Short mmCIF file of N, CA, C and O in Angstrom, two decimals:
data_model
loop_
_atom_site.label_atom_id
_atom_site.label_comp_id
_atom_site.label_asym_id
_atom_site.label_seq_id
_atom_site.Cartn_x
_atom_site.Cartn_y
_atom_site.Cartn_z
N GLN A 1304 9.17 18.83 -3.62
CA GLN A 1304 9.28 17.83 -2.56
C GLN A 1304 8.21 16.78 -2.78
O GLN A 1304 7.05 17.08 -3.03
N VAL A 1305 8.62 15.52 -2.70
CA VAL A 1305 7.69 14.42 -2.92
C VAL A 1305 6.77 14.25 -1.72
O VAL A 1305 7.22 14.30 -0.58
N GLN A 1306 5.51 14.06 -2.00
CA GLN A 1306 4.54 13.80 -0.94
C GLN A 1306 3.65 12.63 -1.32
O GLN A 1306 3.23 12.51 -2.47
N LEU A 1307 3.39 11.78 -0.36
CA LEU A 1307 2.43 10.70 -0.50
C LEU A 1307 1.39 10.89 0.59
O LEU A 1307 1.73 10.91 1.77
N VAL A 1308 0.15 11.04 0.20
CA VAL A 1308 -0.92 11.30 1.17
C VAL A 1308 -1.96 10.20 1.09
O VAL A 1308 -2.62 10.03 0.06
N GLU A 1309 -2.08 9.48 2.21
CA GLU A 1309 -3.05 8.39 2.27
C GLU A 1309 -4.40 8.88 2.78
O GLU A 1309 -4.47 9.84 3.55
N SER A 1310 -5.44 8.18 2.38
CA SER A 1310 -6.77 8.43 2.91
C SER A 1310 -7.59 7.16 2.78
O SER A 1310 -7.20 6.23 2.07
N GLY A 1311 -8.73 7.14 3.49
CA GLY A 1311 -9.65 6.03 3.36
C GLY A 1311 -9.65 5.04 4.50
O GLY A 1311 -10.44 4.10 4.51
N GLY A 1312 -8.77 5.23 5.47
CA GLY A 1312 -8.78 4.32 6.61
C GLY A 1312 -10.01 4.54 7.47
O GLY A 1312 -10.78 5.47 7.27
N GLY A 1313 -10.18 3.66 8.43
CA GLY A 1313 -11.32 3.77 9.33
C GLY A 1313 -11.56 2.49 10.08
O GLY A 1313 -10.69 1.60 10.12
N SER A 1314 -12.74 2.40 10.67
CA SER A 1314 -13.12 1.21 11.45
C SER A 1314 -14.23 0.47 10.72
O SER A 1314 -15.15 1.08 10.19
N VAL A 1315 -14.13 -0.84 10.73
CA VAL A 1315 -15.11 -1.67 10.03
C VAL A 1315 -15.21 -3.00 10.77
O VAL A 1315 -14.26 -3.42 11.45
N GLN A 1316 -16.33 -3.65 10.62
CA GLN A 1316 -16.49 -4.98 11.21
C GLN A 1316 -15.88 -6.04 10.31
O GLN A 1316 -15.76 -5.84 9.09
N ALA A 1317 -15.54 -7.14 10.90
CA ALA A 1317 -14.98 -8.25 10.13
C ALA A 1317 -15.92 -8.64 9.00
O ALA A 1317 -17.14 -8.68 9.18
N GLY A 1318 -15.33 -8.88 7.84
CA GLY A 1318 -16.11 -9.20 6.66
C GLY A 1318 -16.42 -7.99 5.80
O GLY A 1318 -16.87 -8.14 4.66
N GLY A 1319 -16.18 -6.81 6.32
CA GLY A 1319 -16.45 -5.59 5.60
C GLY A 1319 -15.34 -5.21 4.63
O GLY A 1319 -14.37 -5.95 4.45
N SER A 1320 -15.49 -4.03 4.03
CA SER A 1320 -14.56 -3.55 3.01
C SER A 1320 -14.16 -2.11 3.28
O SER A 1320 -14.93 -1.34 3.87
N LEU A 1321 -12.98 -1.77 2.82
CA LEU A 1321 -12.50 -0.40 2.82
C LEU A 1321 -11.65 -0.20 1.57
O LEU A 1321 -11.07 -1.17 1.05
N ARG A 1322 -11.57 1.04 1.12
CA ARG A 1322 -10.66 1.36 0.01
C ARG A 1322 -9.73 2.49 0.45
O ARG A 1322 -10.19 3.56 0.84
N LEU A 1323 -8.46 2.22 0.37
CA LEU A 1323 -7.45 3.21 0.68
C LEU A 1323 -6.99 3.89 -0.61
O LEU A 1323 -6.93 3.26 -1.66
N SER A 1324 -6.65 5.16 -0.48
CA SER A 1324 -6.09 5.91 -1.61
C SER A 1324 -4.77 6.53 -1.20
O SER A 1324 -4.58 6.90 -0.04
N CYS A 1325 -3.89 6.64 -2.17
CA CYS A 1325 -2.60 7.29 -1.94
C CYS A 1325 -2.35 8.23 -3.11
O CYS A 1325 -2.12 7.77 -4.24
N ALA A 1326 -2.41 9.52 -2.84
CA ALA A 1326 -2.16 10.52 -3.87
C ALA A 1326 -0.71 10.98 -3.79
O ALA A 1326 -0.22 11.31 -2.71
N SER A 1327 -0.03 10.96 -4.91
CA SER A 1327 1.38 11.35 -4.94
C SER A 1327 1.54 12.67 -5.67
O SER A 1327 0.82 12.96 -6.62
N SER A 1328 2.49 13.44 -5.21
CA SER A 1328 2.79 14.72 -5.85
C SER A 1328 4.26 15.04 -5.67
O SER A 1328 4.93 14.45 -4.82
N GLY A 1329 4.75 15.97 -6.47
CA GLY A 1329 6.12 16.41 -6.31
C GLY A 1329 7.09 15.76 -7.25
O GLY A 1329 8.24 16.16 -7.35
N TYR A 1330 6.66 14.72 -7.97
CA TYR A 1330 7.50 14.13 -9.00
C TYR A 1330 6.57 13.64 -10.09
O TYR A 1330 5.40 13.40 -9.87
N ARG A 1331 7.12 13.50 -11.26
CA ARG A 1331 6.28 13.17 -12.41
C ARG A 1331 6.66 11.83 -13.00
O ARG A 1331 7.57 11.72 -13.80
N GLY A 1332 5.96 10.82 -12.54
CA GLY A 1332 6.09 9.52 -13.17
C GLY A 1332 7.44 8.87 -13.01
O GLY A 1332 7.77 7.98 -13.78
N SER A 1333 8.21 9.28 -12.01
CA SER A 1333 9.54 8.72 -11.88
C SER A 1333 9.58 7.51 -10.97
O SER A 1333 10.61 6.85 -10.88
N SER A 1334 8.50 7.20 -10.28
CA SER A 1334 8.51 6.04 -9.41
C SER A 1334 8.29 4.78 -10.22
O SER A 1334 7.51 4.77 -11.16
N LYS A 1335 9.01 3.73 -9.87
CA LYS A 1335 8.85 2.44 -10.53
C LYS A 1335 7.86 1.55 -9.79
O LYS A 1335 7.17 0.76 -10.41
N LEU A 1336 7.83 1.69 -8.48
CA LEU A 1336 6.95 0.88 -7.65
C LEU A 1336 6.15 1.79 -6.73
O LEU A 1336 6.69 2.74 -6.17
N LEU A 1337 4.89 1.49 -6.59
CA LEU A 1337 4.02 2.16 -5.63
C LEU A 1337 3.23 1.11 -4.90
O LEU A 1337 2.83 0.11 -5.50
N GLY A 1338 2.98 1.35 -3.63
CA GLY A 1338 2.18 0.35 -2.96
C GLY A 1338 1.99 0.60 -1.49
O GLY A 1338 2.17 1.72 -1.00
N TRP A 1339 1.63 -0.48 -0.81
CA TRP A 1339 1.19 -0.40 0.57
C TRP A 1339 1.92 -1.37 1.47
O TRP A 1339 2.13 -2.54 1.12
N PHE A 1340 2.27 -0.85 2.63
CA PHE A 1340 2.79 -1.64 3.73
C PHE A 1340 1.89 -1.41 4.93
O PHE A 1340 1.12 -0.46 4.97
N ARG A 1341 2.02 -2.26 5.91
CA ARG A 1341 1.26 -2.05 7.15
C ARG A 1341 2.10 -2.47 8.34
O ARG A 1341 3.01 -3.30 8.22
N ARG A 1342 1.76 -1.85 9.48
CA ARG A 1342 2.42 -2.23 10.72
C ARG A 1342 1.38 -2.34 11.80
O ARG A 1342 0.70 -1.35 12.11
N ALA A 1343 1.27 -3.53 12.35
CA ALA A 1343 0.38 -3.76 13.49
C ALA A 1343 1.18 -3.57 14.78
O ALA A 1343 2.40 -3.71 14.77
N PRO A 1344 0.51 -3.25 15.87
CA PRO A 1344 1.23 -3.05 17.14
C PRO A 1344 2.07 -4.27 17.50
O PRO A 1344 1.60 -5.40 17.46
N GLY A 1345 3.33 -4.01 17.80
CA GLY A 1345 4.22 -5.08 18.21
C GLY A 1345 4.77 -5.93 17.08
O GLY A 1345 5.47 -6.91 17.33
N LYS A 1346 4.48 -5.56 15.84
CA LYS A 1346 4.94 -6.35 14.70
C LYS A 1346 5.77 -5.49 13.77
O LYS A 1346 5.73 -4.27 13.81
N GLU A 1347 6.52 -6.15 12.90
CA GLU A 1347 7.32 -5.43 11.94
C GLU A 1347 6.45 -4.98 10.76
O GLU A 1347 5.36 -5.50 10.53
N ARG A 1348 6.98 -4.01 10.02
CA ARG A 1348 6.29 -3.54 8.84
C ARG A 1348 6.20 -4.66 7.82
O ARG A 1348 7.17 -5.34 7.54
N GLU A 1349 5.02 -4.81 7.24
CA GLU A 1349 4.73 -5.94 6.36
C GLU A 1349 4.28 -5.42 5.00
O GLU A 1349 3.45 -4.51 4.92
N GLY A 1350 4.81 -6.02 3.94
CA GLY A 1350 4.37 -5.67 2.60
C GLY A 1350 2.99 -6.21 2.33
O GLY A 1350 2.74 -7.39 2.52
N VAL A 1351 2.09 -5.35 1.86
CA VAL A 1351 0.71 -5.74 1.60
C VAL A 1351 0.47 -5.92 0.10
O VAL A 1351 0.07 -7.00 -0.34
N ALA A 1352 0.70 -4.86 -0.66
CA ALA A 1352 0.47 -4.93 -2.10
C ALA A 1352 1.28 -3.85 -2.78
O ALA A 1352 1.34 -2.72 -2.30
N ILE A 1353 1.90 -4.22 -3.90
CA ILE A 1353 2.75 -3.31 -4.65
C ILE A 1353 2.38 -3.41 -6.12
O ILE A 1353 2.04 -4.49 -6.60
N ILE A 1354 2.47 -2.29 -6.82
CA ILE A 1354 2.23 -2.30 -8.25
C ILE A 1354 3.41 -1.67 -8.98
O ILE A 1354 3.97 -0.66 -8.53
N HIS A 1355 3.80 -2.31 -10.07
CA HIS A 1355 4.84 -1.76 -10.92
C HIS A 1355 4.15 -0.74 -11.82
O HIS A 1355 3.26 -1.08 -12.60
N THR A 1356 4.54 0.51 -11.72
CA THR A 1356 3.79 1.59 -12.35
C THR A 1356 3.80 1.53 -13.88
O THR A 1356 2.85 1.94 -14.52
N ALA A 1357 4.86 1.00 -14.45
CA ALA A 1357 4.94 0.96 -15.91
C ALA A 1357 4.18 -0.24 -16.48
O ALA A 1357 3.37 -0.10 -17.39
N GLY A 1358 4.43 -1.40 -15.95
CA GLY A 1358 3.83 -2.59 -16.52
C GLY A 1358 2.53 -3.02 -15.87
O GLY A 1358 1.80 -3.85 -16.41
N GLY A 1359 2.23 -2.45 -14.70
CA GLY A 1359 1.02 -2.83 -14.00
C GLY A 1359 1.11 -4.15 -13.27
O GLY A 1359 0.10 -4.63 -12.73
N TYR A 1360 2.29 -4.74 -13.22
CA TYR A 1360 2.43 -6.02 -12.53
C TYR A 1360 2.24 -5.79 -11.04
O TYR A 1360 2.68 -4.79 -10.50
N THR A 1361 1.60 -6.74 -10.37
CA THR A 1361 1.28 -6.58 -8.96
C THR A 1361 1.89 -7.68 -8.11
O THR A 1361 2.12 -8.80 -8.58
N TYR A 1362 2.14 -7.33 -6.87
CA TYR A 1362 2.67 -8.27 -5.87
C TYR A 1362 1.78 -8.16 -4.63
O TYR A 1362 1.42 -7.04 -4.24
N TYR A 1363 1.50 -9.30 -4.03
CA TYR A 1363 0.66 -9.31 -2.83
C TYR A 1363 1.29 -10.14 -1.73
O TYR A 1363 1.88 -11.20 -1.99
N GLY A 1364 1.12 -9.67 -0.50
CA GLY A 1364 1.52 -10.48 0.63
C GLY A 1364 0.61 -11.70 0.75
O GLY A 1364 -0.57 -11.63 0.37
N ASP A 1365 1.14 -12.79 1.25
CA ASP A 1365 0.37 -14.03 1.31
C ASP A 1365 -0.92 -13.88 2.11
O ASP A 1365 -1.95 -14.49 1.78
N SER A 1366 -0.89 -13.06 3.15
CA SER A 1366 -2.04 -12.95 4.03
C SER A 1366 -3.20 -12.18 3.42
O SER A 1366 -4.33 -12.22 3.95
N VAL A 1367 -2.98 -11.50 2.30
CA VAL A 1367 -4.05 -10.69 1.70
C VAL A 1367 -4.45 -11.16 0.31
O VAL A 1367 -5.40 -10.62 -0.28
N LYS A 1368 -3.74 -12.12 -0.23
CA LYS A 1368 -4.07 -12.61 -1.57
C LYS A 1368 -5.51 -13.09 -1.64
O LYS A 1368 -6.00 -13.79 -0.76
N GLY A 1369 -6.19 -12.66 -2.70
CA GLY A 1369 -7.57 -13.05 -2.88
C GLY A 1369 -8.57 -12.14 -2.18
O GLY A 1369 -9.77 -12.24 -2.42
N ARG A 1370 -8.07 -11.26 -1.33
CA ARG A 1370 -8.97 -10.34 -0.60
C ARG A 1370 -8.69 -8.88 -0.94
O ARG A 1370 -9.63 -8.08 -0.97
N PHE A 1371 -7.45 -8.54 -1.17
CA PHE A 1371 -7.07 -7.16 -1.46
C PHE A 1371 -6.69 -7.03 -2.93
O PHE A 1371 -6.13 -7.95 -3.53
N THR A 1372 -6.96 -5.83 -3.48
CA THR A 1372 -6.59 -5.54 -4.86
C THR A 1372 -5.97 -4.16 -4.95
O THR A 1372 -6.57 -3.18 -4.46
N ILE A 1373 -4.81 -4.08 -5.56
CA ILE A 1373 -4.17 -2.80 -5.77
C ILE A 1373 -4.38 -2.36 -7.22
O ILE A 1373 -4.39 -3.18 -8.13
N SER A 1374 -4.58 -1.05 -7.38
CA SER A 1374 -4.77 -0.51 -8.72
C SER A 1374 -4.21 0.90 -8.76
O SER A 1374 -3.92 1.48 -7.71
N GLN A 1375 -4.09 1.44 -9.96
CA GLN A 1375 -3.54 2.78 -10.08
C GLN A 1375 -4.32 3.59 -11.11
O GLN A 1375 -4.89 3.03 -12.04
N ASP A 1376 -4.31 4.87 -10.91
CA ASP A 1376 -4.86 5.83 -11.87
C ASP A 1376 -3.72 6.78 -12.20
O ASP A 1376 -3.44 7.70 -11.43
N ASN A 1377 -3.07 6.54 -13.31
CA ASN A 1377 -1.89 7.33 -13.65
C ASN A 1377 -2.24 8.79 -13.89
O ASN A 1377 -1.44 9.68 -13.59
N ALA A 1378 -3.42 9.05 -14.41
CA ALA A 1378 -3.82 10.44 -14.66
C ALA A 1378 -3.92 11.23 -13.38
O ALA A 1378 -3.69 12.44 -13.35
N LYS A 1379 -4.27 10.54 -12.30
CA LYS A 1379 -4.43 11.22 -11.01
C LYS A 1379 -3.23 11.01 -10.09
O LYS A 1379 -3.23 11.46 -8.95
N ASN A 1380 -2.22 10.26 -10.59
CA ASN A 1380 -1.06 9.93 -9.74
C ASN A 1380 -1.51 9.34 -8.42
O ASN A 1380 -1.03 9.73 -7.35
N THR A 1381 -2.44 8.42 -8.50
CA THR A 1381 -3.03 7.84 -7.30
C THR A 1381 -3.02 6.32 -7.40
O THR A 1381 -3.26 5.76 -8.47
N VAL A 1382 -2.73 5.70 -6.27
CA VAL A 1382 -2.82 4.25 -6.18
C VAL A 1382 -3.86 3.91 -5.12
O VAL A 1382 -4.02 4.63 -4.12
N TYR A 1383 -4.59 2.83 -5.38
CA TYR A 1383 -5.69 2.44 -4.51
C TYR A 1383 -5.44 1.04 -3.96
O TYR A 1383 -4.78 0.21 -4.59
N LEU A 1384 -6.02 0.80 -2.79
CA LEU A 1384 -6.02 -0.55 -2.23
C LEU A 1384 -7.44 -0.89 -1.81
O LEU A 1384 -7.96 -0.32 -0.85
N GLN A 1385 -8.06 -1.76 -2.58
CA GLN A 1385 -9.40 -2.24 -2.24
C GLN A 1385 -9.25 -3.44 -1.32
O GLN A 1385 -8.63 -4.44 -1.70
N MET A 1386 -9.82 -3.33 -0.13
CA MET A 1386 -9.68 -4.37 0.88
C MET A 1386 -11.06 -4.97 1.15
O MET A 1386 -11.95 -4.27 1.64
N ASN A 1387 -11.22 -6.22 0.83
CA ASN A 1387 -12.48 -6.92 1.05
C ASN A 1387 -12.28 -8.05 2.05
O ASN A 1387 -11.15 -8.47 2.32
N MET A 1388 -13.37 -8.54 2.58
CA MET A 1388 -13.34 -9.64 3.55
C MET A 1388 -12.32 -9.36 4.65
O MET A 1388 -11.48 -10.21 4.97
N LEU A 1389 -12.39 -8.19 5.20
CA LEU A 1389 -11.43 -7.78 6.22
C LEU A 1389 -11.54 -8.65 7.46
O LEU A 1389 -12.64 -9.08 7.86
N LYS A 1390 -10.38 -8.86 8.08
CA LYS A 1390 -10.28 -9.67 9.29
C LYS A 1390 -9.69 -8.83 10.41
O LYS A 1390 -8.95 -7.86 10.14
N PRO A 1391 -9.93 -9.19 11.66
CA PRO A 1391 -9.32 -8.44 12.76
C PRO A 1391 -7.80 -8.36 12.65
O PRO A 1391 -7.20 -7.35 13.03
N GLU A 1392 -7.17 -9.39 12.10
CA GLU A 1392 -5.72 -9.37 11.97
C GLU A 1392 -5.23 -8.41 10.88
O GLU A 1392 -4.02 -8.21 10.72
N ASP A 1393 -6.15 -7.80 10.14
CA ASP A 1393 -5.77 -6.76 9.19
C ASP A 1393 -5.62 -5.40 9.87
O ASP A 1393 -5.20 -4.42 9.24
N THR A 1394 -5.99 -5.32 11.13
CA THR A 1394 -5.87 -4.08 11.89
C THR A 1394 -4.41 -3.64 11.94
O THR A 1394 -3.54 -4.40 12.38
N ALA A 1395 -4.15 -2.41 11.48
CA ALA A 1395 -2.78 -1.91 11.41
C ALA A 1395 -2.81 -0.47 10.91
O ALA A 1395 -3.84 0.02 10.43
N MET A 1396 -1.66 0.16 10.99
CA MET A 1396 -1.44 1.43 10.29
C MET A 1396 -0.95 1.06 8.89
O MET A 1396 0.01 0.29 8.76
N TYR A 1397 -1.60 1.62 7.90
CA TYR A 1397 -1.25 1.33 6.52
C TYR A 1397 -0.49 2.52 5.93
O TYR A 1397 -0.94 3.67 6.03
N TYR A 1398 0.64 2.21 5.30
CA TYR A 1398 1.51 3.23 4.75
C TYR A 1398 1.65 3.06 3.24
O TYR A 1398 1.84 1.95 2.75
N CYS A 1399 1.60 4.17 2.54
CA CYS A 1399 1.90 4.18 1.13
C CYS A 1399 3.40 4.40 0.95
O CYS A 1399 4.02 5.15 1.72
N ALA A 1400 3.97 3.77 -0.06
CA ALA A 1400 5.40 3.88 -0.30
C ALA A 1400 5.68 3.93 -1.79
O ALA A 1400 4.93 3.35 -2.59
N ALA A 1401 6.77 4.60 -2.14
CA ALA A 1401 7.17 4.71 -3.54
C ALA A 1401 8.66 4.46 -3.68
O ALA A 1401 9.45 4.92 -2.85
N SER A 1402 9.01 3.73 -4.72
CA SER A 1402 10.42 3.49 -5.02
C SER A 1402 10.73 4.02 -6.41
O SER A 1402 9.95 3.80 -7.34
N LEU A 1403 11.87 4.68 -6.53
CA LEU A 1403 12.30 5.19 -7.83
C LEU A 1403 12.92 4.08 -8.69
O LEU A 1403 13.17 4.30 -9.87
N TYR A 1404 13.14 2.94 -8.09
CA TYR A 1404 13.82 1.86 -8.79
C TYR A 1404 13.04 0.56 -8.64
O TYR A 1404 12.29 0.37 -7.69
N THR A 1405 13.22 -0.31 -9.59
CA THR A 1405 12.67 -1.65 -9.47
C THR A 1405 13.48 -2.41 -8.43
O THR A 1405 14.71 -2.38 -8.46
N LEU A 1406 12.80 -3.06 -7.51
CA LEU A 1406 13.45 -3.75 -6.41
C LEU A 1406 13.35 -5.26 -6.58
O LEU A 1406 12.37 -5.78 -7.10
N THR A 1407 14.38 -5.95 -6.11
CA THR A 1407 14.39 -7.41 -6.20
C THR A 1407 13.29 -8.02 -5.33
O THR A 1407 12.67 -9.02 -5.69
N HIS A 1408 13.07 -7.40 -4.18
CA HIS A 1408 12.06 -7.90 -3.25
C HIS A 1408 11.09 -6.76 -2.94
O HIS A 1408 11.20 -6.12 -1.90
N PRO A 1409 10.14 -6.53 -3.80
CA PRO A 1409 9.28 -5.35 -3.65
C PRO A 1409 8.38 -5.37 -2.42
O PRO A 1409 7.89 -4.32 -2.01
N LEU A 1410 8.16 -6.52 -1.81
CA LEU A 1410 7.30 -6.58 -0.63
C LEU A 1410 8.06 -6.39 0.68
O LEU A 1410 7.48 -6.50 1.75
N THR A 1411 9.35 -6.12 0.58
CA THR A 1411 10.10 -5.74 1.77
C THR A 1411 10.29 -4.23 1.76
O THR A 1411 10.46 -3.63 0.69
N PRO A 1412 10.26 -3.59 2.93
CA PRO A 1412 10.30 -2.12 2.97
C PRO A 1412 11.65 -1.51 2.61
O PRO A 1412 11.72 -0.31 2.33
N VAL A 1413 12.69 -2.31 2.59
CA VAL A 1413 14.02 -1.78 2.27
C VAL A 1413 14.05 -1.34 0.81
O VAL A 1413 13.64 -2.08 -0.08
N GLY A 1414 14.56 -0.13 0.60
CA GLY A 1414 14.71 0.36 -0.77
C GLY A 1414 13.68 1.36 -1.21
O GLY A 1414 13.83 1.99 -2.25
N TYR A 1415 12.64 1.53 -0.43
CA TYR A 1415 11.62 2.51 -0.81
C TYR A 1415 12.11 3.91 -0.43
O TYR A 1415 12.67 4.14 0.64
N ASP A 1416 11.87 4.83 -1.34
CA ASP A 1416 12.43 6.17 -1.19
C ASP A 1416 11.50 7.13 -0.45
O ASP A 1416 11.97 8.06 0.21
N TYR A 1417 10.21 6.93 -0.58
CA TYR A 1417 9.26 7.87 0.00
C TYR A 1417 8.14 7.11 0.71
O TYR A 1417 7.69 6.07 0.24
N TRP A 1418 7.70 7.70 1.80
CA TRP A 1418 6.64 7.10 2.63
C TRP A 1418 5.60 8.15 2.99
O TRP A 1418 5.94 9.32 3.22
N GLY A 1419 4.35 7.69 3.05
CA GLY A 1419 3.31 8.55 3.57
C GLY A 1419 3.26 8.51 5.08
O GLY A 1419 4.02 7.77 5.72
N GLN A 1420 2.35 9.28 5.65
CA GLN A 1420 2.24 9.35 7.11
C GLN A 1420 1.44 8.20 7.69
O GLN A 1420 1.50 7.94 8.88
N GLY A 1421 0.67 7.54 6.86
CA GLY A 1421 -0.09 6.39 7.33
C GLY A 1421 -1.56 6.70 7.57
O GLY A 1421 -1.93 7.83 7.86
N THR A 1422 -2.37 5.66 7.44
CA THR A 1422 -3.78 5.76 7.75
C THR A 1422 -4.18 4.50 8.52
O THR A 1422 -3.78 3.39 8.16
N GLN A 1423 -4.95 4.69 9.58
CA GLN A 1423 -5.28 3.58 10.47
C GLN A 1423 -6.47 2.78 9.94
O GLN A 1423 -7.49 3.36 9.53
N VAL A 1424 -6.33 1.47 9.96
CA VAL A 1424 -7.43 0.56 9.65
C VAL A 1424 -7.67 -0.31 10.87
O VAL A 1424 -6.74 -0.95 11.37
N THR A 1425 -8.90 -0.31 11.34
CA THR A 1425 -9.27 -1.12 12.50
C THR A 1425 -10.43 -2.03 12.14
O THR A 1425 -11.47 -1.54 11.68
N VAL A 1426 -10.24 -3.32 12.34
CA VAL A 1426 -11.28 -4.30 12.02
C VAL A 1426 -11.70 -4.98 13.31
O VAL A 1426 -10.88 -5.61 13.99
N SER A 1427 -12.97 -4.87 13.64
CA SER A 1427 -13.47 -5.48 14.87
C SER A 1427 -14.19 -6.79 14.56
O SER A 1427 -14.78 -6.96 13.49
N SER A 1428 -14.12 -7.69 15.53
CA SER A 1428 -14.74 -9.01 15.33
C SER A 1428 -16.20 -9.01 15.72
O SER A 1428 -16.69 -8.06 16.32
#
């Protein structure tokens, strides 16, 4: 059974940094895309950062470009999200997601096969 387990969320002041981790298990290298979505209260799920596991190509949501960086450690089956210069509007539940297929629109949640339970990020002003 596939599992995605997030960690690293927490509370931080604006301008601070956090690093999220997503450890995957239950399948061996079959995902094409791994990455992060977030949902703030009252808002729809938003694509944050996605990485193509084979080529390493990355996609970022407009609101996080230049501040967040996604990376992967294939040996550990783990994907990371380094979040710098955090803003209060980054406050949300962050979810890890995996797709077995390459998607036309990787920053939209449609098409992802597996989801983690989420980790909360709270940024205070």
